[in-house]
Amino acid sequence: MAPRSCALCNDARAILKRPKSGQQICKECFFYVFETEVHNTITQAALFNPGDRVAIGASGGKDSTVLAHVMKTLNDRYQYGLELFLLSIDEGITGYRDDSLETVKRNQQQYDMPLKILSYDELYGWTMDAIVSQVGKKNNCTFCGVFRRQALDRGAAVLAVDHIVTGHNADDIAETVLMNIMRGDIARLGRCTMICTQGEDTIKRSKPFKYAYEKEIVMYAYFKKLDYFSTECIYSPDAYRGHARAFLKDLEAARPSAIIDIIHSGEAFEIKEEVKATQKAQQTCKRCGYMSSNELCKACTLLEGLERGMAGAAITEHARKRLDAEGPAPTNLRTIPLFQLPPGPRAAVSITLEAAP
Amino acid sequence: MASPLSLKIEFSGGLELLFSNQRSHRISLPAHVPSPSVKGADAGLGRSEQEQARRPADIAYLIFWLRDNLLKEREALFVEDGTVRPGILVLVNDTDWELEGEGEYVLKDGDEVVFISTLHGG
């Protein structure tokens, strides 16, 4: 097949076929459309205000590395007026997280942004390695996801930021829509396609890459020669999401626009009134003050299970009943420190950041 | 007989772990390779092995060659249904292989083929 000219500039040679549209474009045009589409996503959703302090959830992986790069580029190019920070969570997974954190430290230098690392160990007293040795490999992702969500909010509160951005891409969101359908999780189905989520007691959290294909993120990183860490979490092979991902990849191979189309379907879902009525209202956790659908938030429930040696309690009905039958929780258990959003406009606080290497 | 093709192969995104943890490889492929033939057809037509239907080496052949000669473990993470597993991007001389005919692209001496896996956390 002879090399073709770029469909946009008609000048340079096309090097990439966009999955969204089948359009064949050159390197420079690709950089421009990719960045501009993210810019449009940001402006159409009115995500930021000038002066906002924004924490980028950085893991050292492809999505967060490209996100840091693109946020910095757009902030400069379009003068968003944002103060950008890198926020990283150390789950304590040997051979995975320790390596990827090295990448984040390099990112800190390359993008010249302050970096804060928060660990599960200091926050909850449990590393993922310790959790897996108690829980096994099937439900451990539940612990990690729940703990990480809280950890990001706490890290952001420490940094006194107004907003957290994460690198979730179109593929991730389409997978989540499929997973929630497969599991009948109505509450999550209604929320998972929102580009910006905010509770009364939580920091705004957005996904600027919501419409960006994973393929394009990887190509962007490749052609820009961005440095990222790329190994699967050692505990992920047994995760349920793997099924949704494999299915989605097959769908994409047959019809590339399927990913965006699934997101649009997800956005169009409307929950029936009688079903909405059965959903739980949001409240605050009695133990740590974080947002919760129940008396105790999921993280506190999981932690209690771990501390009392009944880790399955937060996961299955059966285990919960056995735990309750043992009586109330002893008062000397380790708990998560009280969570409080700093009040009012974010004053500059003195916080310990990672020293640049 | 055309001379063998000298190719540079790169693996990234975690794929290098399947190939002796090495990102860059230099390999040599014959310029022409056997076509997948119908069983017995060649014998029926009185063709010897040398006269078997041959085609120029293409990426489809390269993928199988890599699986048989360089891949050290977990074949299913690289090859699926006769091509690369969905989620693995292929670039030929820094160009998306979808623009070059995917598996049907005919390899030339000095070509650089890059395989990038996207199947990992972000």
mmCIF file with all atom_site columns, C-alpha atoms in Angstrom, chain A residues 92-285:
data_model
loop_
_atom_site.group_PDB
_atom_site.id
_atom_site.type_symbol
_atom_site.label_atom_id
_atom_site.label_alt_id
_atom_site.label_comp_id
_atom_site.label_asym_id
_atom_site.label_entity_id
_atom_site.label_seq_id
_atom_site.pdbx_PDB_ins_code
_atom_site.Cartn_x
_atom_site.Cartn_y
_atom_site.Cartn_z
_atom_site.occupancy
_atom_site.B_iso_or_equiv
_atom_site.pdbx_formal_charge
_atom_site.auth_seq_id
_atom_site.auth_comp_id
_atom_site.auth_asym_id
_atom_site.auth_atom_id
_atom_site.pdbx_PDB_model_num
ATOM 1   C CA . GLY A 1 92  ? 2.891   -1.185  48.533 1.00 0.00 ? 92  GLY A CA 1
ATOM 2   C CA . ILE A 1 93  ? 3.113   -3.694  45.692 1.00 0.00 ? 93  ILE A CA 1
ATOM 3   C CA . THR A 1 94  ? 6.689   -4.902  45.491 1.00 0.00 ? 94  THR A CA 1
ATOM 4   C CA . GLY A 1 95  ? 8.160   -5.129  42.024 1.00 0.00 ? 95  GLY A CA 1
ATOM 5   C CA . TYR A 1 96  ? 5.363   -3.041  40.528 1.00 0.00 ? 96  TYR A CA 1
ATOM 6   C CA . ARG A 1 97  ? 4.670   0.168   42.389 1.00 0.00 ? 97  ARG A CA 1
ATOM 7   C CA . ASP A 1 98  ? 8.212   0.766   43.575 1.00 0.00 ? 98  ASP A CA 1
ATOM 8   C CA . ASP A 1 99  ? 9.414   0.743   39.949 1.00 0.00 ? 99  ASP A CA 1
ATOM 9   C CA . SER A 1 100 ? 6.632   2.935   38.618 1.00 0.00 ? 100 SER A CA 1
ATOM 10  C CA . LEU A 1 101 ? 7.218   5.520   41.354 1.00 0.00 ? 101 LEU A CA 1
ATOM 11  C CA . GLU A 1 102 ? 10.725  5.973   40.001 1.00 0.00 ? 102 GLU A CA 1
ATOM 12  C CA . THR A 1 103 ? 9.094   6.954   36.719 1.00 0.00 ? 103 THR A CA 1
ATOM 13  C CA . VAL A 1 104 ? 6.905   9.529   38.488 1.00 0.00 ? 104 VAL A CA 1
ATOM 14  C CA . LYS A 1 105 ? 9.979   11.048  40.104 1.00 0.00 ? 105 LYS A CA 1
ATOM 15  C CA . ARG A 1 106 ? 11.497  11.412  36.633 1.00 0.00 ? 106 ARG A CA 1
ATOM 16  C CA . ASN A 1 107 ? 8.210   12.956  35.441 1.00 0.00 ? 107 ASN A CA 1
ATOM 17  C CA . GLN A 1 108 ? 8.494   15.477  38.272 1.00 0.00 ? 108 GLN A CA 1
ATOM 18  C CA . GLN A 1 109 ? 11.782  16.655  36.867 1.00 0.00 ? 109 GLN A CA 1
ATOM 19  C CA . GLN A 1 110 ? 10.769  16.519  33.225 1.00 0.00 ? 110 GLN A CA 1
ATOM 20  C CA . TYR A 1 111 ? 7.546   18.499  33.720 1.00 0.00 ? 111 TYR A CA 1
ATOM 21  C CA . ASP A 1 112 ? 8.833   20.619  36.563 1.00 0.00 ? 112 ASP A CA 1
ATOM 22  C CA . MET A 1 113 ? 5.844   19.969  38.869 1.00 0.00 ? 113 MET A CA 1
ATOM 23  C CA . PRO A 1 114 ? 5.770   19.447  42.640 1.00 0.00 ? 114 PRO A CA 1
ATOM 24  C CA . LEU A 1 115 ? 5.183   15.808  43.613 1.00 0.00 ? 115 LEU A CA 1
ATOM 25  C CA . LYS A 1 116 ? 3.436   14.306  46.655 1.00 0.00 ? 116 LYS A CA 1
ATOM 26  C CA . ILE A 1 117 ? 3.489   10.578  47.373 1.00 0.00 ? 117 ILE A CA 1
ATOM 27  C CA . LEU A 1 118 ? 1.039   9.036   49.848 1.00 0.00 ? 118 LEU A CA 1
ATOM 28  C CA . SER A 1 119 ? 1.240   5.390   50.855 1.00 0.00 ? 119 SER A CA 1
ATOM 29  C CA . TYR A 1 120 ? -1.365  2.860   51.967 1.00 0.00 ? 120 TYR A CA 1
ATOM 30  C CA . ASP A 1 121 ? 1.017   1.908   54.734 1.00 0.00 ? 121 ASP A CA 1
ATOM 31  C CA . GLU A 1 122 ? 1.008   5.359   56.335 1.00 0.00 ? 122 GLU A CA 1
ATOM 32  C CA . LEU A 1 123 ? -2.702  5.880   55.730 1.00 0.00 ? 123 LEU A CA 1
ATOM 33  C CA . TYR A 1 124 ? -4.206  2.484   56.522 1.00 0.00 ? 124 TYR A CA 1
ATOM 34  C CA . GLY A 1 125 ? -1.347  0.500   58.020 1.00 0.00 ? 125 GLY A CA 1
ATOM 35  C CA . TRP A 1 126 ? -1.688  -2.146  55.320 1.00 0.00 ? 126 TRP A CA 1
ATOM 36  C CA . THR A 1 127 ? 0.261   -2.557  52.057 1.00 0.00 ? 127 THR A CA 1
ATOM 37  C CA . MET A 1 128 ? -1.397  -4.362  49.136 1.00 0.00 ? 128 MET A CA 1
ATOM 38  C CA . ASP A 1 129 ? 1.125   -7.158  49.566 1.00 0.00 ? 129 ASP A CA 1
ATOM 39  C CA . ALA A 1 130 ? -0.089  -7.630  53.149 1.00 0.00 ? 130 ALA A CA 1
ATOM 40  C CA . ILE A 1 131 ? -3.722  -7.432  52.047 1.00 0.00 ? 131 ILE A CA 1
ATOM 41  C CA . VAL A 1 132 ? -3.283  -10.037 49.334 1.00 0.00 ? 132 VAL A CA 1
ATOM 42  C CA . SER A 1 133 ? -1.579  -12.403 51.736 1.00 0.00 ? 133 SER A CA 1
ATOM 43  C CA . GLN A 1 134 ? -4.708  -12.193 53.917 1.00 0.00 ? 134 GLN A CA 1
ATOM 44  C CA . VAL A 1 135 ? -7.420  -11.900 51.290 1.00 0.00 ? 135 VAL A CA 1
ATOM 45  C CA . GLY A 1 136 ? -6.061  -13.946 48.412 1.00 0.00 ? 136 GLY A CA 1
ATOM 46  C CA . LYS A 1 137 ? -6.024  -12.914 44.772 1.00 0.00 ? 137 LYS A CA 1
ATOM 47  C CA . LYS A 1 138 ? -9.668  -12.774 43.899 1.00 0.00 ? 138 LYS A CA 1
ATOM 48  C CA . ASN A 1 139 ? -11.133 -9.749  45.636 1.00 0.00 ? 139 ASN A CA 1
ATOM 49  C CA . ASN A 1 140 ? -7.971  -7.794  46.300 1.00 0.00 ? 140 ASN A CA 1
ATOM 50  C CA . CYS A 1 141 ? -8.691  -5.267  43.528 1.00 0.00 ? 141 CYS A CA 1
ATOM 51  C CA . THR A 1 142 ? -11.751 -4.153  45.502 1.00 0.00 ? 142 THR A CA 1
ATOM 52  C CA . PHE A 1 143 ? -9.500  -3.193  48.416 1.00 0.00 ? 143 PHE A CA 1
ATOM 53  C CA . CYS A 1 144 ? -7.010  -1.432  46.194 1.00 0.00 ? 144 CYS A CA 1
ATOM 54  C CA . GLY A 1 145 ? -9.598  0.607   44.316 1.00 0.00 ? 145 GLY A CA 1
ATOM 55  C CA . VAL A 1 146 ? -11.487 1.693   47.412 1.00 0.00 ? 146 VAL A CA 1
ATOM 56  C CA . PHE A 1 147 ? -8.325  2.575   49.340 1.00 0.00 ? 147 PHE A CA 1
ATOM 57  C CA . ARG A 1 148 ? -6.827  4.416   46.390 1.00 0.00 ? 148 ARG A CA 1
ATOM 58  C CA . ARG A 1 149 ? -9.904  6.588   45.897 1.00 0.00 ? 149 ARG A CA 1
ATOM 59  C CA . GLN A 1 150 ? -9.754  7.760   49.495 1.00 0.00 ? 150 GLN A CA 1
ATOM 60  C CA . ALA A 1 151 ? -5.981  8.106   49.368 1.00 0.00 ? 151 ALA A CA 1
ATOM 61  C CA . LEU A 1 152 ? -6.212  10.431  46.358 1.00 0.00 ? 152 LEU A CA 1
ATOM 62  C CA . ASP A 1 153 ? -8.779  12.612  48.131 1.00 0.00 ? 153 ASP A CA 1
ATOM 63  C CA . ARG A 1 154 ? -6.668  12.770  51.265 1.00 0.00 ? 154 ARG A CA 1
ATOM 64  C CA . GLY A 1 155 ? -3.523  13.551  49.295 1.00 0.00 ? 155 GLY A CA 1
ATOM 65  C CA . ALA A 1 156 ? -5.375  16.279  47.464 1.00 0.00 ? 156 ALA A CA 1
ATOM 66  C CA . ALA A 1 157 ? -6.657  17.709  50.758 1.00 0.00 ? 157 ALA A CA 1
ATOM 67  C CA . VAL A 1 158 ? -3.083  17.822  52.070 1.00 0.00 ? 158 VAL A CA 1
ATOM 68  C CA . LEU A 1 159 ? -1.977  19.636  48.920 1.00 0.00 ? 159 LEU A CA 1
ATOM 69  C CA . ALA A 1 160 ? -4.972  21.955  49.271 1.00 0.00 ? 160 ALA A CA 1
ATOM 70  C CA . VAL A 1 161 ? -6.007  21.462  45.662 1.00 0.00 ? 161 VAL A CA 1
ATOM 71  C CA . ASP A 1 162 ? -9.381  22.281  44.143 1.00 0.00 ? 162 ASP A CA 1
ATOM 72  C CA . HIS A 1 163 ? -9.436  19.473  41.627 1.00 0.00 ? 163 HIS A CA 1
ATOM 73  C CA . ILE A 1 164 ? -8.005  16.037  40.880 1.00 0.00 ? 164 ILE A CA 1
ATOM 74  C CA . VAL A 1 165 ? -7.521  14.821  37.311 1.00 0.00 ? 165 VAL A CA 1
ATOM 75  C CA . THR A 1 166 ? -6.917  11.191  36.426 1.00 0.00 ? 166 THR A CA 1
ATOM 76  C CA . GLY A 1 167 ? -5.812  9.548   33.197 1.00 0.00 ? 167 GLY A CA 1
ATOM 77  C CA . HIS A 1 168 ? -8.860  7.337   32.652 1.00 0.00 ? 168 HIS A CA 1
ATOM 78  C CA . ASN A 1 169 ? -9.266  6.980   28.903 1.00 0.00 ? 169 ASN A CA 1
ATOM 79  C CA . ALA A 1 170 ? -12.151 6.080   26.577 1.00 0.00 ? 170 ALA A CA 1
ATOM 80  C CA . ASP A 1 171 ? -11.291 2.387   26.712 1.00 0.00 ? 171 ASP A CA 1
ATOM 81  C CA . ASP A 1 172 ? -11.378 2.414   30.533 1.00 0.00 ? 172 ASP A CA 1
ATOM 82  C CA . ILE A 1 173 ? -14.758 4.109   30.641 1.00 0.00 ? 173 ILE A CA 1
ATOM 83  C CA . ALA A 1 174 ? -16.264 1.812   28.021 1.00 0.00 ? 174 ALA A CA 1
ATOM 84  C CA . GLU A 1 175 ? -14.984 -1.187  29.999 1.00 0.00 ? 175 GLU A CA 1
ATOM 85  C CA . THR A 1 176 ? -16.572 0.233   33.152 1.00 0.00 ? 176 THR A CA 1
ATOM 86  C CA . VAL A 1 177 ? -19.925 0.684   31.415 1.00 0.00 ? 177 VAL A CA 1
ATOM 87  C CA . LEU A 1 178 ? -19.791 -2.952  30.278 1.00 0.00 ? 178 LEU A CA 1
ATOM 88  C CA . MET A 1 179 ? -18.744 -4.180  33.729 1.00 0.00 ? 179 MET A CA 1
ATOM 89  C CA . ASN A 1 180 ? -21.548 -2.315  35.458 1.00 0.00 ? 180 ASN A CA 1
ATOM 90  C CA . ILE A 1 181 ? -24.067 -3.759  33.019 1.00 0.00 ? 181 ILE A CA 1
ATOM 91  C CA . MET A 1 182 ? -22.680 -7.258  33.519 1.00 0.00 ? 182 MET A CA 1
ATOM 92  C CA . ARG A 1 183 ? -22.897 -6.898  37.292 1.00 0.00 ? 183 ARG A CA 1
ATOM 93  C CA . GLY A 1 184 ? -26.213 -5.049  37.437 1.00 0.00 ? 184 GLY A CA 1
ATOM 94  C CA . ASP A 1 185 ? -24.602 -2.176  39.322 1.00 0.00 ? 185 ASP A CA 1
ATOM 95  C CA . ILE A 1 186 ? -27.223 0.485   38.633 1.00 0.00 ? 186 ILE A CA 1
ATOM 96  C CA . ALA A 1 187 ? -25.833 3.112   40.973 1.00 0.00 ? 187 ALA A CA 1
ATOM 97  C CA . ARG A 1 188 ? -22.418 3.025   39.322 1.00 0.00 ? 188 ARG A CA 1
ATOM 98  C CA . LEU A 1 189 ? -23.881 2.767   35.823 1.00 0.00 ? 189 LEU A CA 1
ATOM 99  C CA . GLY A 1 190 ? -25.558 6.122   36.326 1.00 0.00 ? 190 GLY A CA 1
ATOM 100 C CA . ARG A 1 191 ? -22.323 7.787   37.472 1.00 0.00 ? 191 ARG A CA 1
ATOM 101 C CA . CYS A 1 192 ? -19.525 6.135   35.529 1.00 0.00 ? 192 CYS A CA 1
ATOM 102 C CA . THR A 1 193 ? -19.752 8.193   32.338 1.00 0.00 ? 193 THR A CA 1
ATOM 103 C CA . MET A 1 194 ? -19.742 11.550  34.116 1.00 0.00 ? 194 MET A CA 1
ATOM 104 C CA . ILE A 1 195 ? -16.664 13.511  33.186 1.00 0.00 ? 195 ILE A CA 1
ATOM 105 C CA . CYS A 1 196 ? -16.556 15.336  36.494 1.00 0.00 ? 196 CYS A CA 1
ATOM 106 C CA . THR A 1 197 ? -17.740 13.925  39.785 1.00 0.00 ? 197 THR A CA 1
ATOM 107 C CA . GLN A 1 198 ? -18.063 15.767  43.023 1.00 0.00 ? 198 GLN A CA 1
ATOM 108 C CA . GLY A 1 199 ? -19.716 14.966  46.289 1.00 0.00 ? 199 GLY A CA 1
ATOM 109 C CA . GLU A 1 200 ? -20.489 17.464  49.065 1.00 0.00 ? 200 GLU A CA 1
ATOM 110 C CA . ASP A 1 201 ? -17.493 16.302  51.016 1.00 0.00 ? 201 ASP A CA 1
ATOM 111 C CA . THR A 1 202 ? -15.093 15.324  48.281 1.00 0.00 ? 202 THR A CA 1
ATOM 112 C CA . ILE A 1 203 ? -12.807 17.125  45.910 1.00 0.00 ? 203 ILE A CA 1
ATOM 113 C CA . LYS A 1 204 ? -13.836 17.516  42.263 1.00 0.00 ? 204 LYS A CA 1
ATOM 114 C CA . ARG A 1 205 ? -12.418 14.757  40.137 1.00 0.00 ? 205 ARG A CA 1
ATOM 115 C CA . SER A 1 206 ? -12.300 14.780  36.323 1.00 0.00 ? 206 SER A CA 1
ATOM 116 C CA . LYS A 1 207 ? -11.170 12.671  33.417 1.00 0.00 ? 207 LYS A CA 1
ATOM 117 C CA . PRO A 1 208 ? -9.884  14.874  30.584 1.00 0.00 ? 208 PRO A CA 1
ATOM 118 C CA . PHE A 1 209 ? -9.038  11.765  28.529 1.00 0.00 ? 209 PHE A CA 1
ATOM 119 C CA . LYS A 1 210 ? -12.642 10.544  28.610 1.00 0.00 ? 210 LYS A CA 1
ATOM 120 C CA . TYR A 1 211 ? -12.869 10.535  24.805 1.00 0.00 ? 211 TYR A CA 1
ATOM 121 C CA . ALA A 1 212 ? -9.242  9.712   24.067 1.00 0.00 ? 212 ALA A CA 1
ATOM 122 C CA . TYR A 1 213 ? -8.571  6.238   22.732 1.00 0.00 ? 213 TYR A CA 1
ATOM 123 C CA . GLU A 1 214 ? -5.935  4.172   24.504 1.00 0.00 ? 214 GLU A CA 1
ATOM 124 C CA . LYS A 1 215 ? -4.324  3.457   21.127 1.00 0.00 ? 215 LYS A CA 1
ATOM 125 C CA . GLU A 1 216 ? -3.827  7.191   20.530 1.00 0.00 ? 216 GLU A CA 1
ATOM 126 C CA . ILE A 1 217 ? -2.446  7.776   24.005 1.00 0.00 ? 217 ILE A CA 1
ATOM 127 C CA . VAL A 1 218 ? 0.161   5.070   23.404 1.00 0.00 ? 218 VAL A CA 1
ATOM 128 C CA . MET A 1 219 ? 0.983   6.431   19.941 1.00 0.00 ? 219 MET A CA 1
ATOM 129 C CA . TYR A 1 220 ? 1.281   9.945   21.346 1.00 0.00 ? 220 TYR A CA 1
ATOM 130 C CA . ALA A 1 221 ? 3.704   8.738   24.005 1.00 0.00 ? 221 ALA A CA 1
ATOM 131 C CA . TYR A 1 222 ? 5.661   6.762   21.406 1.00 0.00 ? 222 TYR A CA 1
ATOM 132 C CA . PHE A 1 223 ? 6.063   9.588   18.901 1.00 0.00 ? 223 PHE A CA 1
ATOM 133 C CA . LYS A 1 224 ? 6.769   12.183  21.581 1.00 0.00 ? 224 LYS A CA 1
ATOM 134 C CA . LYS A 1 225 ? 9.217   9.732   23.165 1.00 0.00 ? 225 LYS A CA 1
ATOM 135 C CA . LEU A 1 226 ? 7.622   10.101  26.601 1.00 0.00 ? 226 LEU A CA 1
ATOM 136 C CA . ASP A 1 227 ? 9.044   8.020   29.415 1.00 0.00 ? 227 ASP A CA 1
ATOM 137 C CA . TYR A 1 228 ? 6.509   5.672   31.080 1.00 0.00 ? 228 TYR A CA 1
ATOM 138 C CA . PHE A 1 229 ? 6.369   2.467   33.058 1.00 0.00 ? 229 PHE A CA 1
ATOM 139 C CA . SER A 1 230 ? 4.518   -0.411  31.481 1.00 0.00 ? 230 SER A CA 1
ATOM 140 C CA . THR A 1 231 ? 4.008   -3.588  33.412 1.00 0.00 ? 231 THR A CA 1
ATOM 141 C CA . GLU A 1 232 ? 0.725   -5.169  34.466 1.00 0.00 ? 232 GLU A CA 1
ATOM 142 C CA . CYS A 1 233 ? 0.049   -5.112  38.177 1.00 0.00 ? 233 CYS A CA 1
ATOM 143 C CA . ILE A 1 234 ? 1.111   -8.538  39.393 1.00 0.00 ? 234 ILE A CA 1
ATOM 144 C CA . TYR A 1 235 ? -2.300  -9.049  41.007 1.00 0.00 ? 235 TYR A CA 1
ATOM 145 C CA . SER A 1 236 ? -4.418  -8.025  38.015 1.00 0.00 ? 236 SER A CA 1
ATOM 146 C CA . PRO A 1 237 ? -4.622  -11.220 35.931 1.00 0.00 ? 237 PRO A CA 1
ATOM 147 C CA . ASP A 1 238 ? -7.530  -12.458 38.061 1.00 0.00 ? 238 ASP A CA 1
ATOM 148 C CA . ALA A 1 239 ? -9.448  -9.185  37.991 1.00 0.00 ? 239 ALA A CA 1
ATOM 149 C CA . TYR A 1 240 ? -12.993 -9.166  36.654 1.00 0.00 ? 240 TYR A CA 1
ATOM 150 C CA . ARG A 1 241 ? -12.226 -6.161  34.460 1.00 0.00 ? 241 ARG A CA 1
ATOM 151 C CA . GLY A 1 242 ? -10.041 -8.437  32.328 1.00 0.00 ? 242 GLY A CA 1
ATOM 152 C CA . HIS A 1 243 ? -13.169 -10.019 30.844 1.00 0.00 ? 243 HIS A CA 1
ATOM 153 C CA . ALA A 1 244 ? -14.646 -6.666  29.892 1.00 0.00 ? 244 ALA A CA 1
ATOM 154 C CA . ARG A 1 245 ? -11.303 -5.567  28.449 1.00 0.00 ? 245 ARG A CA 1
ATOM 155 C CA . ALA A 1 246 ? -10.864 -8.677  26.280 1.00 0.00 ? 246 ALA A CA 1
ATOM 156 C CA . PHE A 1 247 ? -14.421 -8.278  24.970 1.00 0.00 ? 247 PHE A CA 1
ATOM 157 C CA . LEU A 1 248 ? -13.904 -4.593  24.271 1.00 0.00 ? 248 LEU A CA 1
ATOM 158 C CA . LYS A 1 249 ? -10.670 -5.215  22.392 1.00 0.00 ? 249 LYS A CA 1
ATOM 159 C CA . ASP A 1 250 ? -12.443 -7.728  20.132 1.00 0.00 ? 250 ASP A CA 1
ATOM 160 C CA . LEU A 1 251 ? -15.249 -5.225  19.542 1.00 0.00 ? 251 LEU A CA 1
ATOM 161 C CA . GLU A 1 252 ? -12.713 -2.545  18.690 1.00 0.00 ? 252 GLU A CA 1
ATOM 162 C CA . ALA A 1 253 ? -10.979 -4.813  16.192 1.00 0.00 ? 253 ALA A CA 1
ATOM 163 C CA . ALA A 1 254 ? -14.280 -5.374  14.393 1.00 0.00 ? 254 ALA A CA 1
ATOM 164 C CA . ARG A 1 255 ? -15.540 -1.788  14.575 1.00 0.00 ? 255 ARG A CA 1
ATOM 165 C CA . PRO A 1 256 ? -13.174 0.798   16.088 1.00 0.00 ? 256 PRO A CA 1
ATOM 166 C CA . SER A 1 257 ? -15.849 3.365   16.868 1.00 0.00 ? 257 SER A CA 1
ATOM 167 C CA . ALA A 1 258 ? -17.454 0.873   19.297 1.00 0.00 ? 258 ALA A CA 1
ATOM 168 C CA . ILE A 1 259 ? -15.526 2.381   22.213 1.00 0.00 ? 259 ILE A CA 1
ATOM 169 C CA . ILE A 1 260 ? -16.884 5.892   21.803 1.00 0.00 ? 260 ILE A CA 1
ATOM 170 C CA . ASP A 1 261 ? -20.312 4.482   20.948 1.00 0.00 ? 261 ASP A CA 1
ATOM 171 C CA . ILE A 1 262 ? -20.472 2.497   24.199 1.00 0.00 ? 262 ILE A CA 1
ATOM 172 C CA . ILE A 1 263 ? -19.642 5.665   26.130 1.00 0.00 ? 263 ILE A CA 1
ATOM 173 C CA . HIS A 1 264 ? -22.427 7.511   24.339 1.00 0.00 ? 264 HIS A CA 1
ATOM 174 C CA . SER A 1 265 ? -24.835 4.699   25.189 1.00 0.00 ? 265 SER A CA 1
ATOM 175 C CA . GLY A 1 266 ? -23.712 4.926   28.814 1.00 0.00 ? 266 GLY A CA 1
ATOM 176 C CA . GLU A 1 267 ? -24.289 8.684   28.844 1.00 0.00 ? 267 GLU A CA 1
ATOM 177 C CA . ALA A 1 268 ? -27.760 8.196   27.415 1.00 0.00 ? 268 ALA A CA 1
ATOM 178 C CA . PHE A 1 269 ? -28.908 5.739   30.088 1.00 0.00 ? 269 PHE A CA 1
ATOM 179 C CA . GLU A 1 270 ? -31.740 7.033   32.197 1.00 0.00 ? 270 GLU A CA 1
ATOM 180 C CA . ILE A 1 271 ? -32.580 5.132   35.337 1.00 0.00 ? 271 ILE A CA 1
ATOM 181 C CA . LYS A 1 272 ? -36.291 4.413   35.786 1.00 0.00 ? 272 LYS A CA 1
ATOM 182 C CA . GLU A 1 273 ? -37.875 6.386   38.625 1.00 0.00 ? 273 GLU A CA 1
ATOM 183 C CA . GLU A 1 274 ? -38.941 3.322   40.583 1.00 0.00 ? 274 GLU A CA 1
ATOM 184 C CA . VAL A 1 275 ? -35.393 1.972   40.414 1.00 0.00 ? 275 VAL A CA 1
ATOM 185 C CA . LYS A 1 276 ? -33.889 5.313   41.454 1.00 0.00 ? 276 LYS A CA 1
ATOM 186 C CA . ALA A 1 277 ? -36.066 5.269   44.539 1.00 0.00 ? 277 ALA A CA 1
ATOM 187 C CA . THR A 1 278 ? -34.394 2.076   45.735 1.00 0.00 ? 278 THR A CA 1
ATOM 188 C CA . GLN A 1 279 ? -30.884 3.553   45.509 1.00 0.00 ? 279 GLN A CA 1
ATOM 189 C CA . LYS A 1 280 ? -29.246 4.554   48.776 1.00 0.00 ? 280 LYS A CA 1
ATOM 190 C CA . ALA A 1 281 ? -28.818 8.223   49.604 1.00 0.00 ? 281 ALA A CA 1
ATOM 191 C CA . GLN A 1 282 ? -25.323 9.474   50.260 1.00 0.00 ? 282 GLN A CA 1
ATOM 192 C CA . GLN A 1 283 ? -24.275 10.018  53.871 1.00 0.00 ? 283 GLN A CA 1
ATOM 193 C CA . THR A 1 284 ? -21.037 10.445  55.829 1.00 0.00 ? 284 THR A CA 1
ATOM 194 C CA . CYS A 1 285 ? -19.043 7.654   57.361 1.00 0.00 ? 285 CYS A CA 1
#
